[in-house]
XYZ file of C-alpha atoms in Angstrom:
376
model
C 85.063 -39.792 -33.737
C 85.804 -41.901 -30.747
C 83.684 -44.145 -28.790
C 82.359 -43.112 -25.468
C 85.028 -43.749 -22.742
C 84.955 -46.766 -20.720
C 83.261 -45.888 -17.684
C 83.488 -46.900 -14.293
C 81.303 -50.057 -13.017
C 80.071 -49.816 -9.691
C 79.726 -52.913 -7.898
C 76.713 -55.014 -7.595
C 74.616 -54.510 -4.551
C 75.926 -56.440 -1.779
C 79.267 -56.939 -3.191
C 82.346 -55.405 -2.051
C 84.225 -52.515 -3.739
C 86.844 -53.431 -5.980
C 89.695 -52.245 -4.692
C 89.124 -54.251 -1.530
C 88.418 -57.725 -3.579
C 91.784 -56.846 -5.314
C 93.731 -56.919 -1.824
C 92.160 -60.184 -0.687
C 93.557 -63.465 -0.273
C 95.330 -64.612 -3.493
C 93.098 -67.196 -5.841
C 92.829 -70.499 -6.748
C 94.484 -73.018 -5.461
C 97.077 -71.280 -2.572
C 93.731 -70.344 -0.811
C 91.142 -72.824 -1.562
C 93.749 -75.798 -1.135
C 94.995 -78.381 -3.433
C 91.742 -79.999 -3.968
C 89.690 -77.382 -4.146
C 87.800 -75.256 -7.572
C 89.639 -71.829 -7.844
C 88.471 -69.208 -6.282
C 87.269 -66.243 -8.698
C 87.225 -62.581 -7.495
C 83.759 -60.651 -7.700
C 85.703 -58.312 -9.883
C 86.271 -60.489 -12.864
C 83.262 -59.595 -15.065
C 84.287 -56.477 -15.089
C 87.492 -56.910 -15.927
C 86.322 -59.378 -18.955
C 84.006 -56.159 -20.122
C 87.362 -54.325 -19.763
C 89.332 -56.522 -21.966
C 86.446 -56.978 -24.271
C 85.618 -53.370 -24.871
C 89.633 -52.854 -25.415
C 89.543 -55.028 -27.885
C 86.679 -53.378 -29.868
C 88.400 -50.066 -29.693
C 91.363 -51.821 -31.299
C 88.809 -52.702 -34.201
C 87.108 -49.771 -33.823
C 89.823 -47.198 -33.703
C 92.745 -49.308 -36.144
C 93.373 -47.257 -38.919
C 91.702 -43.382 -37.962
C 93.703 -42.144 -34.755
C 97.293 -41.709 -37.097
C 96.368 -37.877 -36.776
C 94.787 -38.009 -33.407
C 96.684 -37.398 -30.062
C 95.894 -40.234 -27.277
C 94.591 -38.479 -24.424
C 97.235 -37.958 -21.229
C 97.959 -40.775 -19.222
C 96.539 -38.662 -15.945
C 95.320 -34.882 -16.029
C 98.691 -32.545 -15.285
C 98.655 -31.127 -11.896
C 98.048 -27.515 -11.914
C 100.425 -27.406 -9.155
C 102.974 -29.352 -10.889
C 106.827 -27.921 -11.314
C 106.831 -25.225 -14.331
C 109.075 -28.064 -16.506
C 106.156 -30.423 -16.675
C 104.249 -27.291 -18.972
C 107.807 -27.528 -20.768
C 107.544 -31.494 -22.102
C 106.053 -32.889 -24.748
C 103.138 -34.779 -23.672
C 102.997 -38.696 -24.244
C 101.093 -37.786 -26.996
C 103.703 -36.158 -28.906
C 105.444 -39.491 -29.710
C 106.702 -39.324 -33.101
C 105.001 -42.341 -35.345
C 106.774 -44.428 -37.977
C 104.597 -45.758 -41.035
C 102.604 -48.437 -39.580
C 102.424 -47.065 -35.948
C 98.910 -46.713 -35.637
C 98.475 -49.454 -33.649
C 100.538 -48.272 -30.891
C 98.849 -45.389 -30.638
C 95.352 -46.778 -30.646
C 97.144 -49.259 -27.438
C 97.939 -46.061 -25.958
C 94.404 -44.814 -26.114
C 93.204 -47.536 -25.087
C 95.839 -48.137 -21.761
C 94.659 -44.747 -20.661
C 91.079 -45.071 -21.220
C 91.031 -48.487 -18.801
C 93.528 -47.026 -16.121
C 91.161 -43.819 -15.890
C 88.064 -46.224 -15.478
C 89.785 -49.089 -13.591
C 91.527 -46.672 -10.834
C 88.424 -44.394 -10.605
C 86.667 -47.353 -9.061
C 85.401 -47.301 -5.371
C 88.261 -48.675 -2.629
C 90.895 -48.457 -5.241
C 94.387 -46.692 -3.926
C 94.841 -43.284 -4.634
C 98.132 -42.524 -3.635
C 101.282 -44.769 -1.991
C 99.604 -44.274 1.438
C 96.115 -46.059 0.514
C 97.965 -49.282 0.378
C 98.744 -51.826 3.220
C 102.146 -51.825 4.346
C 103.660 -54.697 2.524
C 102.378 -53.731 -0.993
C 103.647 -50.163 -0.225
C 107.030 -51.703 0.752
C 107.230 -53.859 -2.410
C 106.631 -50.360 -4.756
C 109.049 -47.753 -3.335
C 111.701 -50.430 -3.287
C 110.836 -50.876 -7.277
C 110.766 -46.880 -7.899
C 114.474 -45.678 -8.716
C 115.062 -41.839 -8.757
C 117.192 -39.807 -11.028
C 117.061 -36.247 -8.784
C 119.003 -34.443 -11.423
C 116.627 -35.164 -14.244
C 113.782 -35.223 -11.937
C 112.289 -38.294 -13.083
C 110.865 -41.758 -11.116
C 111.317 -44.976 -12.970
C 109.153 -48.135 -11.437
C 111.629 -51.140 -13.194
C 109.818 -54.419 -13.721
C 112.140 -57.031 -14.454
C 112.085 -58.676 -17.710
C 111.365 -55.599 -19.119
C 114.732 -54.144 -19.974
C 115.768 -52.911 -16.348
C 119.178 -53.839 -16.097
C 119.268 -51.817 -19.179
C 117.898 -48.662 -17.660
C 119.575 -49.014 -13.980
C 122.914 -49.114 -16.281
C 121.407 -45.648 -17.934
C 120.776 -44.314 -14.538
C 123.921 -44.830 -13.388
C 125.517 -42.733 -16.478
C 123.107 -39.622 -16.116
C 124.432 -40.028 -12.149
C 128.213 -40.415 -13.302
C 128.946 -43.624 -11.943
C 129.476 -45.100 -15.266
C 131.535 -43.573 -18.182
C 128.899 -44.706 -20.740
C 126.255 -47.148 -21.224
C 128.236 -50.304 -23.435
C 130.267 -49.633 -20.566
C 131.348 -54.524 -20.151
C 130.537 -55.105 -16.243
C 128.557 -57.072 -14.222
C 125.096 -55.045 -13.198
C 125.287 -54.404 -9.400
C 121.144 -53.511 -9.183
C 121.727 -51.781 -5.997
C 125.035 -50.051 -5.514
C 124.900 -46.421 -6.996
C 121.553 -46.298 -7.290
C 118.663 -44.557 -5.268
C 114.882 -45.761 -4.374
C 112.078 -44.383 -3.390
C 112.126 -46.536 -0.041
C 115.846 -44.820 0.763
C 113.782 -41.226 1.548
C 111.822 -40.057 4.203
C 107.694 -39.989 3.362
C 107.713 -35.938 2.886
C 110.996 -36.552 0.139
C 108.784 -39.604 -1.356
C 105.594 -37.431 -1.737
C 107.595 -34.510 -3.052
C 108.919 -36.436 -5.982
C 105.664 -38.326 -6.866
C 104.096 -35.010 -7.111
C 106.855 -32.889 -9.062
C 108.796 -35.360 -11.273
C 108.481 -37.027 -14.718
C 107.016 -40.833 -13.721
C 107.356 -43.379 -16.197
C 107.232 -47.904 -16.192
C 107.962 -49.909 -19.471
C 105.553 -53.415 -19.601
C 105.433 -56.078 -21.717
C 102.956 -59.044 -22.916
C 102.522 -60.748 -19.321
C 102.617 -64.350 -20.509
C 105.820 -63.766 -22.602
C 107.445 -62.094 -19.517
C 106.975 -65.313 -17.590
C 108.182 -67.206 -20.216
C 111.391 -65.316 -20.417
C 111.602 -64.739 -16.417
C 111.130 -69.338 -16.593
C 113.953 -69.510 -19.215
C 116.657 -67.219 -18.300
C 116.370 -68.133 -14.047
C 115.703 -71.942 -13.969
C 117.446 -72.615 -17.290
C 121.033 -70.215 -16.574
C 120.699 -68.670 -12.614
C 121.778 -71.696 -9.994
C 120.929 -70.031 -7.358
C 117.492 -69.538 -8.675
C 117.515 -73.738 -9.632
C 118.361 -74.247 -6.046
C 115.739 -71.674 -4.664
C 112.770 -72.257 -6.280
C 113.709 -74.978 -8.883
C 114.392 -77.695 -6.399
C 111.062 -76.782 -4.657
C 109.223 -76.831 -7.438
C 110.059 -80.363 -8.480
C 109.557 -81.256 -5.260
C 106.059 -80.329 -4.977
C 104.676 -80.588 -8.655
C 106.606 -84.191 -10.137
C 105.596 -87.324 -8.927
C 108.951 -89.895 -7.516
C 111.033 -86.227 -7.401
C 113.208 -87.785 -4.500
C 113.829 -84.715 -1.691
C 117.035 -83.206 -3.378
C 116.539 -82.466 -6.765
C 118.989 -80.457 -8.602
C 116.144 -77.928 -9.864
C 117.462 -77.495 -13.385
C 115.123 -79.172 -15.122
C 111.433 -77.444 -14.233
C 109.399 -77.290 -16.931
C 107.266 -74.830 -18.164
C 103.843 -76.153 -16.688
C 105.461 -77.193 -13.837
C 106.794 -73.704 -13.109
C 103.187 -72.369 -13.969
C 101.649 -74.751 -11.351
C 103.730 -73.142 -9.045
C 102.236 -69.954 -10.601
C 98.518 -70.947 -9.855
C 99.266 -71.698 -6.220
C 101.442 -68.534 -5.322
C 100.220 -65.142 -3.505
C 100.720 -62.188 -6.261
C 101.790 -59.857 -3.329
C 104.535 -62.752 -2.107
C 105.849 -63.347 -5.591
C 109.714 -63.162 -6.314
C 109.821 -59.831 -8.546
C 111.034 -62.240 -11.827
C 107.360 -63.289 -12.266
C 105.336 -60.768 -9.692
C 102.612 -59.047 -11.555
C 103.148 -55.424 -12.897
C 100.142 -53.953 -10.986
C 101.729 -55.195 -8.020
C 105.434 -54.329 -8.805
C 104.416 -50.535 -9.575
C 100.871 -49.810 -8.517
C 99.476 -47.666 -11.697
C 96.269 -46.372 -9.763
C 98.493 -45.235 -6.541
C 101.181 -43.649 -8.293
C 99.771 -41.538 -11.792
C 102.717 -42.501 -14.275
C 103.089 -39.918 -17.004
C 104.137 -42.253 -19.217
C 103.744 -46.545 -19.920
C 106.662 -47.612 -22.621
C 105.939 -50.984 -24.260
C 108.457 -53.486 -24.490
C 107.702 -54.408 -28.108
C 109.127 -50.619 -29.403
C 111.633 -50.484 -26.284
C 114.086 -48.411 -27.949
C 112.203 -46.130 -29.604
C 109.953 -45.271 -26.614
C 112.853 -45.149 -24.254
C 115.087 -42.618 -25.945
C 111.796 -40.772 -26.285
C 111.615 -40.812 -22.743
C 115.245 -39.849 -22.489
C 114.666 -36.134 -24.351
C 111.709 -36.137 -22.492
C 113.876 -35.545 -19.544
C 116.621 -33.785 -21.574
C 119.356 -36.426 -21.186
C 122.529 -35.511 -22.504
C 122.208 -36.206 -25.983
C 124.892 -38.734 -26.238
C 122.955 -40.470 -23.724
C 121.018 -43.138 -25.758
C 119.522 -46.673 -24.462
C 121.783 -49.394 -25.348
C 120.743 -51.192 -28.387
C 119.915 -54.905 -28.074
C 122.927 -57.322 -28.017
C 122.982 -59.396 -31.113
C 123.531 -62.556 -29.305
C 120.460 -61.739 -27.336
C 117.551 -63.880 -28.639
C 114.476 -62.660 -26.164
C 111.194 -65.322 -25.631
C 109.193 -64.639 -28.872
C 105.712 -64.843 -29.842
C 106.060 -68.011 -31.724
C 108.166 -69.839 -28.929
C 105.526 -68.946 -26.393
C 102.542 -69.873 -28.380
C 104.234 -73.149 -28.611
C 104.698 -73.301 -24.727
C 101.118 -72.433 -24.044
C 99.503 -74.888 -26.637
C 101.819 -77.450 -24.830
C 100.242 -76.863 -21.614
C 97.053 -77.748 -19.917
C 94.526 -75.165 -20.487
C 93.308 -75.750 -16.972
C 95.858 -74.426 -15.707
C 95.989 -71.686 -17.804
C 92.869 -70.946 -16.478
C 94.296 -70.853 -12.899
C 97.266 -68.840 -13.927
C 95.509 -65.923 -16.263
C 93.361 -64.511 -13.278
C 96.464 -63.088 -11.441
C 97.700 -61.599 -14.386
C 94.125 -60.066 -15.946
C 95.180 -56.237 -14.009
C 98.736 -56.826 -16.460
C 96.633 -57.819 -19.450
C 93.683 -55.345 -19.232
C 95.395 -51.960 -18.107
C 97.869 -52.586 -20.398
C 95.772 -53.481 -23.706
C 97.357 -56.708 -24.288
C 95.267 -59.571 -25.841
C 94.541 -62.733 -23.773
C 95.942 -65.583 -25.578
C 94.459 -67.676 -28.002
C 95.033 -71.194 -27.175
C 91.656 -72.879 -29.318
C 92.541 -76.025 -30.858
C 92.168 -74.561 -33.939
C 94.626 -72.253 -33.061
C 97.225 -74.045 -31.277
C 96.972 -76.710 -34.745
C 97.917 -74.077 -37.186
């Protein structure tokens, strides 16, 4: 009934694993200099099979997998706590009319993370990876130890909204509508707060779970919410970005005023690894091949797949994720079609490389940006 799994590449003769071309210099323009043609990793072909052959198992699969199970996210350990036997599997999600595709996406997210992180050089565990990108993950991992779960938060991707329902399964807070300002690092606990044999410990025995979303419509909410409401992030990086990217700036710009090419200039020249978190790609944030999440939540049925996860780890069942704020109007498809159709598709070009881990692992479709169908 299904196609054959994607199977791992190996590399060409002569060229270096991929797992080692991943942790090289970053590309384009913040290595090659200003002037220079982007720089394209050895890797990408692969990943353009990737996205390709996810794409025809969306076509493929649409439609026939409503009564099929997606396969686990990563085999269970055998050695794995006794409550792990206890859960529903990932695969147990109940489906609403119309749900097939998100199932086929699920498929499809574990069918490229098996054959992307079975490659040759790529990390196996927190302790394959240099220093600085194992730094950056544990400080992302939050722990809940008494519902024995690991949550990697990527921001833009509802985290406030889960720190504030970590801190109400910990008791610091009464109950999640609970009016206050979100202190994201009082009250709760991270992976990087324990010693290596606590760290290891929990990655092997508790429930492991990171929520993405469409990568290009996380940067476009990351660009509106900090340079269009956060000073301090119009000071920061605003100011510099004006400086650098728009000709007559002065040297003090206010930094309230980037716009959206502008900020993805700034994009194409930056290190992945040296990001700010806002706009950092997921790979990097949480590291899917070194740590084997049980479970990837979408964005785009956030509140469906969280409380899913939430009886997953028996919550309390008046324990529920806080719906969305009606006053809350999030970056939509429409509104960032419009801001990619308004930008150079050069520099889209430069920008989509960083991001192709974010789009291919996690089944989303590169964008369309055609004439014909930016004109429609």
């Amino acid at each position: 009934m299904f196609p054959r799994p994607l199977t791992p590449l190996a590399a060409p003769n002569g060229a270096e694993p991929l797992g080692r071309a991943l942790r090289r210099a970053p590309l384009g323009r913040a290595r090659a200099g200003l002037g220079a043609p982007p720089l394209l990793l050895p890797s990408m072909l692969m990943f353009a099979v990737i996205v390709a052959s996810s794409g025809l198992l969306l076509m493929i699969e649409r439609g026939i997998l409503a009564e099929v199970k997606p396969l686990p996210l990563h085999p269970p350990n055998r050695e794995a706590a006794a409550w792990r036997r206890a859960l529903p599997r990932p695969g147990g999600l109940p489906l609403e009319p119309g749900d097939s595709d998100w199932q086929v996406r699920q498929d499809v997210r574990n069918r490229t993370l098996r054959a992307v992180c079975g490659q040759p050089g790529m990390p196996r565990d927190p302790w394959d990876l240099p220093v600085g990108q194992r730094r950056t993950l544990l400080r992302h991992i939050l722990v809940s130890d008494r519902y024995r779960f690991l949550y990697c938060y990527v921001p833009k991707v509802a985290c406030s909204n889960w720190k504030r329902v970590l801190k109400v399964l910990a008791g610091v807070l009464d109950n999640v509508d609970v009016r206050l300002k979100m202190d994201h690092r009082s009250d709760l606990v991270f992976l990087a707060d324990l010693r290596p044999e606590e760290i290891r410990h929990r990655l092997q025995h508790y429930f492991k779970f990171l929520f993405v979303r469409e990568p290009l419509e996380r940067l476009l909410s990351a660009y509106r919410n900090k340079f269009g409401e956060i000073r301090e992030y119009q000071q920061r990086y605003g100011a510099e970005i004006v400086r650098r990217y728009r000709a007559g700036a002065g040297p003090s710009p206010a930094g309230d005023d980037v716009t959206f090419p502008e900020f993805l200039r700034y994009l194409a020249d930056e290190d992945p690894e040296r990001m700010n978190e806002h706009w950092m790609p997921v790979y990097h944030l949480c590291q899917p091949c070194a740590v084997h999440y049980d479970f990837v939540g979408s964005y785009e049925r956030l509140e469906a797949d969280a409380n899913q996860v939430l009886e997953w780890v028996r919550a309390p069942p008046h324990v529920r994720f806080p719906a969305r704020q009606a006053w809350y109007r999030p970056a939509s498809p429409e509104s960032l079609h419009y801001h990619l159709c308004s930008a150079p598709r050069a520099l889209l070009q430069d920008v989509l490389p960083k991001y192709i881990l974010d789009f291919s692992l996690f089944a989303y479709p590169l964008p369309n940006v055609t004439r014909e169908a930016c004109h429609q």
